[in-house]
Amino acid sequence: MAERLAGLAVPPEPPPLKQVPSRPYWRSVCLLEVVSIQWIPLCPWTRTQQATSSGSGFCITRRRIMTNAHVVANAIDIRVRPHGSAKRYAAKVRVYGPDVDLAVVEIEDSVADDFWAAVGNIDPVELSETLPALQETVRALGFPTGGRTICVTEGVVSRVDSIELTPPADTTLVIQIDAAINPGNSGGPVFDERGQVAGVAFCKDVRSTTDNIGYVIPAEVVRTFLARCDHSDVPYVLSPSVPYRWHKLENKSLRAAHGVPEGTTGVLLTSVAPAVSSALHVGDVLRAIDGRHISDDGQVSLRGDELIQHRYLLRNKRVGEPTVFTVIRSGEEVEAPSVELADLPPICPRWADVDYLPEYLILGALALVPLAQGHHWYKECPTEVKATIDRWNRRWPGERETKEQLVLLVTVFAHELTFGYNRGWRIVESYNGVQITALRHVRELWHKTRGEVLVAREAGTETGRIFVRLGLQNDDDIVLNAAAAMDAEPDVLKTHAIEKSSFIRGDT
């Protein structure tokens, strides 16, 4: 046997172990235990019962903790426990960025010194300056379900791509890895081979047809997010919107119709926001962004032969960073004047407590609210209302006539006043023939009608001819006697435990 073994080749020395985050850095990884309550879009005068959840986070510069926005969404109480400590410390949300699913948490001042002493004298983790290479080994640290101690999983980078976040958020750059990411991992760091943070773990693909697909928000996006946190006097500046809609230019007839020369690549602009009309026009062929050429299907080179949708170039712009578009216009290549991009909020707002407050108006025995994107996901929401949300969201700011909001009749309360009406989930278009512009406008008109009733009562004249007529989209009007509606309102508020008849931004 010895002779047989002697003839075998000696195996080479194993390669040195790749660098892993050293154990002191593990102390920067934290468990976040969160208690939250949410506004109920269908009855925004109340909230849900409190719920508990947990996630992960990690310490960064300036005594801050990075995590995912969905980990601390609607939080009323946050407790942070660093790895290696049995004590939990009270914390609060400093910055909330649902557009990129990132948030910054700070320890409450009263216990901040104790917390940072527990973390120990370690340097903050370092965010990577570059995207990890495909098949590079990465390690995810956090506190997923299945235990209460820190968990380390290892995998490789499978893909770098741009995906759509959970609506109403837009697309974002992501790193796909095959390391296990489970509930509770969200917000934890993912380290690359150099021991730097490659990104923040935030979700996994849970479809039954897929396996081992986890997603990480890259350090590049985290850096831009942190820069937006420090801008001006506002807590956070939302990511810029893509200020146009476009069509692929792969069809020969379409290219010929728009005079696109052979060998020229780009995409056709079919709609342009007024905010960038100085640089872009409908019918332009968008050739390049900041000198980076766009293919006929809308992709740009990420690095080497890796491609990615060009939206990524715009969505990750820093505040105040100029953007230069190169277009073909009237058969000539034109470098448009630089523009600064910004968030272009849709008419149907996206995130409660971020770009809108849960407003409402009780009018007699009717509940009216601003139509928000969150209503789209309710099974009760009619197809017509969903179509209205989609149609109006395609209108850019400045192209919405005089409307500031769309108003939804969400509930018809059971009452003698509304007997025979059963038409909730309808868009309200007018009040006594006046086209409404926002929920505040409806309240103003209603208060004016109430004033007319009070004047008539003081004068001892008939109030039976004073009506409220709500014009509904594609439905019959709802007509209420104004005096009867005023008399019914206190009963409705008491029955449904509604503290006050309305709440609109700016109310105290």
XYZ file of C-alpha atoms in Angstrom:
508
model
C 0.000 0.000 0.000
C 2.830 2.398 0.884
C 4.419 1.783 -2.538
C 1.119 2.549 -4.292
C 0.692 5.768 -2.331
C 4.222 6.837 -3.057
C 3.396 7.150 -6.740
C 0.497 9.544 -6.204
C 0.918 13.261 -6.794
C 1.062 15.378 -3.661
C -2.008 17.654 -3.570
C -1.265 21.366 -3.644
C -1.457 23.491 -0.529
C -5.017 24.709 0.059
C -5.546 28.380 -0.786
C -5.484 30.777 2.139
C -8.811 31.354 3.811
C -10.657 34.327 2.457
C -10.988 37.194 4.873
C -14.110 37.115 7.029
C -15.435 39.798 9.324
C -13.470 39.365 12.526
C -15.384 38.528 15.679
C -15.022 42.041 17.165
C -17.076 43.309 14.235
C -19.817 40.902 15.183
C -20.508 43.190 18.128
C -21.651 45.836 15.636
C -24.524 43.549 14.543
C -27.719 44.145 16.512
C -31.091 42.541 17.102
C -33.987 44.994 16.739
C -37.245 44.151 18.496
C -40.069 46.356 17.287
C -43.625 47.073 18.408
C -45.684 48.772 15.711
C -49.186 49.960 14.921
C -50.513 50.941 11.509
C -53.079 53.340 10.172
C -56.059 51.558 8.633
C -56.603 53.098 5.171
C -60.313 52.201 5.181
C -60.925 53.957 8.525
C -57.959 56.290 9.108
C -59.396 57.672 12.340
C -58.135 54.519 14.037
C -55.181 52.126 14.020
C -54.547 48.420 14.170
C -53.674 46.519 17.327
C -50.003 46.651 18.147
C -47.848 43.910 16.636
C -44.360 42.697 17.475
C -41.618 41.801 15.025
C -37.847 41.643 14.866
C -35.042 42.344 12.451
C -31.348 43.040 12.328
C -29.143 46.086 12.027
C -25.519 47.136 12.310
C -23.591 50.051 13.727
C -22.243 52.708 11.370
C -20.546 56.060 11.852
C -21.796 58.837 14.139
C -23.454 56.476 16.587
C -26.085 55.353 14.107
C -27.584 51.953 13.331
C -28.491 50.941 9.773
C -31.457 48.678 9.081
C -34.318 48.184 6.622
C -37.248 50.573 6.526
C -39.730 47.704 6.684
C -38.140 46.500 9.944
C -39.053 49.726 11.765
C -42.148 50.756 9.784
C -44.854 52.274 12.023
C -42.740 51.599 15.114
C -43.922 52.866 18.494
C -41.229 51.070 20.485
C -37.792 49.807 19.415
C -35.362 47.815 21.565
C -31.839 47.147 20.320
C -29.623 44.366 21.634
C -26.037 44.237 20.351
C -24.403 40.858 19.810
C -22.833 39.595 23.000
C -25.069 41.632 25.294
C -28.134 40.462 27.197
C -29.467 43.984 27.661
C -31.886 45.726 25.311
C -31.713 49.478 24.785
C -34.494 51.872 23.779
C -34.119 53.423 20.337
C -35.990 55.597 17.841
C -36.169 55.991 14.070
C -33.981 58.857 12.929
C -34.527 58.544 9.150
C -37.082 56.430 7.276
C -36.563 55.801 3.549
C -39.277 53.499 2.158
C -38.259 54.291 -1.421
C -35.062 52.246 -0.968
C -36.173 50.213 2.097
C -33.492 51.673 4.362
C -33.675 53.407 7.721
C -31.370 54.887 10.347
C -32.028 54.191 14.027
C -30.549 56.057 16.980
C -30.307 54.939 20.610
C -32.262 57.107 23.026
C -30.051 59.734 24.658
C -30.730 58.430 28.158
C -29.071 55.061 27.418
C -26.851 55.907 24.433
C -23.578 55.923 26.387
C -24.362 52.571 27.979
C -25.219 51.041 24.597
C -22.018 52.171 22.897
C -19.988 51.007 25.876
C -21.600 47.574 25.448
C -20.727 47.531 21.750
C -17.136 48.131 22.708
C -14.277 50.134 21.294
C -14.465 48.960 17.689
C -14.333 50.947 14.491
C -17.598 51.222 12.554
C -17.948 48.721 9.746
C -16.696 49.924 6.374
C -19.016 50.155 3.382
C -17.530 48.691 0.218
C -16.667 51.125 -2.567
C -17.424 48.594 -5.321
C -19.988 45.981 -6.188
C -18.920 42.414 -5.417
C -17.937 40.229 -8.353
C -20.160 37.422 -9.572
C -19.473 34.214 -7.626
C -17.643 36.171 -4.935
C -18.166 34.680 -1.481
C -20.317 36.739 0.864
C -21.521 36.226 4.428
C -24.801 37.422 5.882
C -24.949 38.207 9.605
C -28.111 38.773 11.573
C -30.738 37.403 13.914
C -33.168 35.357 11.802
C -35.953 33.206 13.174
C -34.914 29.919 14.720
C -32.927 31.290 17.648
C -31.880 34.406 19.538
C -28.133 34.347 18.924
C -26.252 35.718 15.947
C -26.425 33.667 12.754
C -23.806 33.614 9.990
C -24.647 32.174 6.564
C -22.362 31.963 3.558
C -23.015 31.989 -0.175
C -21.927 33.561 -3.435
C -23.077 36.504 -5.508
C -25.386 35.071 -8.153
C -26.427 38.228 -9.978
C -26.413 42.031 -9.878
C -29.657 43.413 -11.232
C -32.356 46.043 -10.933
C -35.661 44.794 -9.498
C -38.946 46.379 -8.529
C -39.458 46.712 -4.806
C -42.801 45.984 -3.208
C -45.215 48.582 -4.653
C -45.536 51.491 -4.359
C -41.729 51.643 -4.231
C -39.847 51.879 -7.533
C -36.986 49.801 -8.882
C -33.612 49.635 -7.188
C -30.211 48.059 -7.722
C -29.816 44.750 -5.867
C -27.302 41.981 -5.345
C -28.722 38.462 -5.553
C -27.023 35.868 -3.339
C -27.653 32.224 -2.518
C -26.817 32.548 1.186
C -29.845 31.921 3.395
C -31.813 35.088 4.160
C -34.778 34.427 6.435
C -37.269 36.541 8.405
C -35.233 38.452 10.958
C -32.179 38.755 8.692
C -33.616 41.943 7.210
C -31.412 44.932 7.944
C -28.306 42.900 8.753
C -24.948 43.385 7.027
C -23.636 41.190 4.230
C -19.821 41.122 4.162
C -17.680 40.597 1.073
C -14.343 38.799 0.821
C -12.474 41.900 2.003
C -14.440 42.089 5.224
C -16.325 45.172 4.080
C -20.095 45.544 4.005
C -21.245 44.722 0.477
C -24.822 45.638 1.353
C -27.875 45.214 3.559
C -29.936 42.022 3.492
C -33.587 42.838 2.875
C -35.655 40.022 1.385
C -35.764 36.663 -0.339
C -37.793 35.225 -3.181
C -40.474 33.113 -1.498
C -42.128 31.687 -4.600
C -42.456 27.909 -4.545
C -40.756 27.684 -7.943
C -37.464 29.208 -6.718
C -34.703 28.250 -4.314
C -31.819 30.100 -2.649
C -32.622 33.572 -3.963
C -31.866 36.305 -1.453
C -31.543 40.016 -2.167
C -29.132 42.580 -0.781
C -29.255 46.376 -1.112
C -25.730 47.305 -2.326
C -23.407 49.546 -0.342
C -23.538 51.974 -3.275
C -27.261 52.542 -2.641
C -26.648 52.754 1.117
C -24.060 55.516 0.590
C -26.462 57.550 -1.520
C -29.210 57.035 1.063
C -26.959 58.323 3.846
C -26.077 61.357 1.745
C -29.804 62.140 1.356
C -30.218 61.886 5.123
C -27.822 64.783 5.641
C -29.276 67.148 3.046
C -30.764 70.530 4.035
C -33.283 70.903 6.855
C -35.542 67.976 5.984
C -34.923 64.559 7.564
C -34.725 62.772 4.221
C -34.964 63.522 0.500
C -36.722 60.783 -1.484
C -34.898 59.201 -4.420
C -35.416 60.865 -7.800
C -38.090 59.547 -10.128
C -37.441 58.539 -13.720
C -38.948 61.651 -15.387
C -40.156 60.011 -18.590
C -41.760 56.904 -20.033
C -40.129 55.071 -22.883
C -40.503 52.358 -25.483
C -37.919 49.913 -26.778
C -36.536 50.629 -30.252
C -36.096 47.075 -31.427
C -38.830 47.201 -34.088
C -37.606 48.208 -37.581
C -40.837 49.991 -38.510
C -40.797 52.021 -35.281
C -37.171 53.009 -35.879
C -37.914 54.054 -39.447
C -40.961 56.077 -38.383
C -38.807 58.116 -36.001
C -35.826 58.455 -38.332
C -33.390 56.502 -36.169
C -30.204 55.913 -38.201
C -28.954 52.373 -38.709
C -26.506 51.394 -35.991
C -27.836 53.991 -33.540
C -29.184 52.637 -30.268
C -31.498 54.147 -27.689
C -35.090 54.230 -26.494
C -38.066 56.308 -27.634
C -39.513 58.794 -25.134
C -43.318 58.564 -25.149
C -44.056 60.884 -22.205
C -41.934 63.505 -20.451
C -42.484 65.205 -17.082
C -42.786 69.011 -17.248
C -39.990 69.184 -14.656
C -37.428 68.149 -17.321
C -39.055 69.690 -20.400
C -36.006 71.917 -20.833
C -33.928 68.835 -21.608
C -36.267 66.176 -23.012
C -39.168 66.175 -25.483
C -41.739 63.559 -26.414
C -40.446 61.784 -29.524
C -36.775 62.142 -28.565
C -34.598 59.065 -28.891
C -32.641 58.843 -25.656
C -29.120 57.807 -26.634
C -27.095 58.205 -23.441
C -27.185 59.334 -19.819
C -24.073 61.075 -18.539
C -22.207 59.630 -21.516
C -23.277 56.022 -20.887
C -24.934 54.634 -24.007
C -28.319 52.938 -23.876
C -29.194 49.844 -25.900
C -32.417 49.452 -27.883
C -33.995 47.519 -24.993
C -33.066 50.167 -22.403
C -30.007 48.542 -20.856
C -26.599 50.044 -20.108
C -23.279 48.460 -19.285
C -22.833 47.947 -15.560
C -19.278 46.633 -15.738
C -17.613 44.582 -18.408
C -20.244 42.547 -20.229
C -22.816 42.812 -17.424
C -25.910 44.809 -18.381
C -28.584 46.520 -16.302
C -31.672 48.632 -16.971
C -30.758 52.301 -17.353
C -33.249 53.407 -14.639
C -30.516 52.500 -12.181
C -28.432 55.486 -13.390
C -31.220 57.879 -12.398
C -32.659 56.283 -9.281
C -29.333 56.379 -7.438
C -28.543 60.032 -8.200
C -27.367 62.137 -5.300
C -29.194 65.299 -4.257
C -28.138 68.156 -6.530
C -26.145 65.919 -8.852
C -26.648 67.075 -12.467
C -27.798 64.693 -15.183
C -26.946 65.108 -18.860
C -29.130 63.427 -21.470
C -27.989 62.851 -25.045
C -30.866 62.506 -27.524
C -31.590 62.312 -31.217
C -34.036 65.088 -32.054
C -35.186 65.870 -35.603
C -32.514 63.567 -36.947
C -29.625 65.238 -35.079
C -27.783 64.179 -31.936
C -28.210 66.765 -29.200
C -26.657 67.010 -25.742
C -29.458 68.485 -23.653
C -28.880 71.047 -20.885
C -28.123 69.376 -17.561
C -30.992 68.975 -15.106
C -31.301 68.022 -11.455
C -33.720 65.166 -10.858
C -36.163 64.952 -7.966
C -38.975 62.806 -6.652
C -42.162 63.282 -8.695
C -44.960 62.198 -6.349
C -48.036 60.648 -7.961
C -51.456 62.117 -7.238
C -52.338 58.962 -5.277
C -49.833 59.096 -2.400
C -47.650 56.147 -1.517
C -46.555 55.925 2.118
C -48.556 56.988 5.173
C -46.633 59.408 7.392
C -44.104 59.974 4.576
C -45.786 61.698 1.647
C -49.278 61.848 3.144
C -51.153 61.733 6.422
C -54.212 59.504 6.945
C -56.819 62.188 6.269
C -60.573 61.708 6.414
C -63.888 63.555 6.477
C -67.155 62.354 7.993
C -69.996 64.020 6.068
C -73.232 63.058 7.755
C -73.030 59.261 7.539
C -70.439 59.096 4.762
C -66.685 58.563 5.189
C -64.447 60.202 2.582
C -60.671 59.811 2.281
C -57.985 60.753 -0.252
C -57.478 57.935 -2.743
C -54.062 56.398 -1.981
C -52.057 53.661 -3.635
C -52.567 51.502 -0.568
C -56.260 51.164 -1.439
C -55.249 49.274 -4.591
C -54.332 46.168 -2.584
C -57.660 45.674 -0.812
C -59.778 42.865 -2.197
C -62.826 45.119 -1.852
C -61.312 47.672 -4.215
C -63.279 47.582 -7.493
C -61.461 47.200 -10.774
C -62.686 50.637 -11.782
C -61.015 52.286 -8.802
C -57.769 50.414 -9.482
C -57.901 51.620 -13.074
C -58.439 55.190 -11.829
C -55.344 54.962 -9.635
C -53.268 53.661 -12.532
C -54.630 56.230 -14.992
C -54.092 59.251 -12.769
C -50.656 58.085 -11.618
C -49.532 58.377 -15.228
C -50.151 62.116 -15.088
C -47.061 64.060 -14.132
C -47.117 66.865 -11.568
C -48.292 69.908 -13.522
C -50.591 67.820 -15.745
C -53.396 67.186 -13.264
C -55.733 70.062 -14.089
C -56.550 71.648 -10.726
C -56.641 68.436 -8.724
C -54.428 67.948 -5.702
C -56.078 64.706 -4.593
C -58.664 62.203 -5.720
C -61.433 61.715 -3.148
C -62.809 58.267 -2.348
C -66.183 57.587 -0.739
C -64.929 54.601 1.204
C -67.805 53.829 3.598
C -71.540 54.446 3.739
C -72.432 54.061 7.415
C -75.718 52.341 8.220
C -78.133 55.105 9.237
C -81.600 56.371 8.364
C -79.883 59.221 6.494
C -78.201 56.814 4.054
C -80.908 54.162 3.797
C -81.009 52.897 0.218
C -77.433 53.935 -0.544
C -74.874 51.156 -0.672
C -72.198 52.558 -2.936
C -68.910 52.690 -1.080
C -65.617 52.524 -2.954
C -66.612 55.259 -5.418
C -64.630 58.245 -6.647
C -66.286 61.562 -5.713
C -65.981 64.085 -8.547
C -68.247 66.974 -7.549
C -70.094 68.616 -4.665
C -73.346 70.341 -5.606
C -72.059 70.635 -9.165
C -68.656 72.045 -8.183
C -65.677 69.973 -9.359
C -63.652 69.118 -6.258
C -59.867 69.415 -6.103
C -59.027 67.754 -2.775
C -60.561 66.454 0.442
C -59.909 69.849 2.041
C -62.007 71.402 -0.723
C -64.907 69.043 0.081
C -64.698 69.993 3.756
C -64.756 73.685 2.912
C -67.849 73.224 0.743
C -69.536 71.116 3.436
C -68.823 73.701 6.110
C -70.283 76.367 3.832
C -73.454 74.279 3.471
C -73.611 73.789 7.239
C -73.418 77.551 7.603
C -76.384 77.942 5.279
C -78.390 75.513 7.412
C -77.492 77.362 10.617
C -78.511 80.704 9.092
C -81.822 79.227 7.967
C -82.494 77.743 11.401
C -81.719 81.021 13.150
C -84.064 82.789 10.749
C -86.719 80.124 11.306
C -86.923 79.349 7.590
C -87.251 75.998 5.816
C -84.094 73.822 5.653
C -85.663 70.976 3.722
C -84.515 72.410 0.388
C -80.809 72.571 1.285
C -79.094 69.477 -0.083
C -75.677 67.943 -0.502
C -75.261 66.258 -3.867
C -72.119 64.213 -4.387
C -71.355 63.414 -8.010
C -69.739 59.983 -8.318
C -67.540 58.708 -11.106
C -69.595 56.480 -13.432
C -72.425 56.161 -10.912
C -75.579 57.937 -9.769
C -75.296 60.913 -7.436
C -75.751 60.594 -3.686
C -78.139 63.245 -2.354
C -78.513 64.050 1.347
C -80.634 66.587 3.145
C -77.995 68.886 4.632
C -79.817 69.516 7.915
C -80.444 65.798 8.395
C -76.779 65.102 7.666
C -75.715 67.624 10.313
C -78.048 66.023 12.866
C -76.888 62.481 12.009
C -73.187 63.232 12.246
C -72.860 63.228 16.080
C -74.649 59.851 16.265
C -72.341 58.377 13.632
C -69.235 59.650 15.414
C -70.408 58.219 18.738
C -71.492 54.856 17.290
C -68.176 54.289 15.518
C -65.983 55.810 18.259
C -64.608 58.495 15.945
C -63.084 61.282 18.014
C -63.669 64.127 15.563
C -65.421 64.636 12.251
C -62.328 65.230 10.139
C -58.582 65.311 10.052
C -56.668 67.001 7.233
C -53.006 67.943 7.012
C -52.403 71.096 9.004
C -55.117 70.404 11.585
C -54.095 70.485 15.212
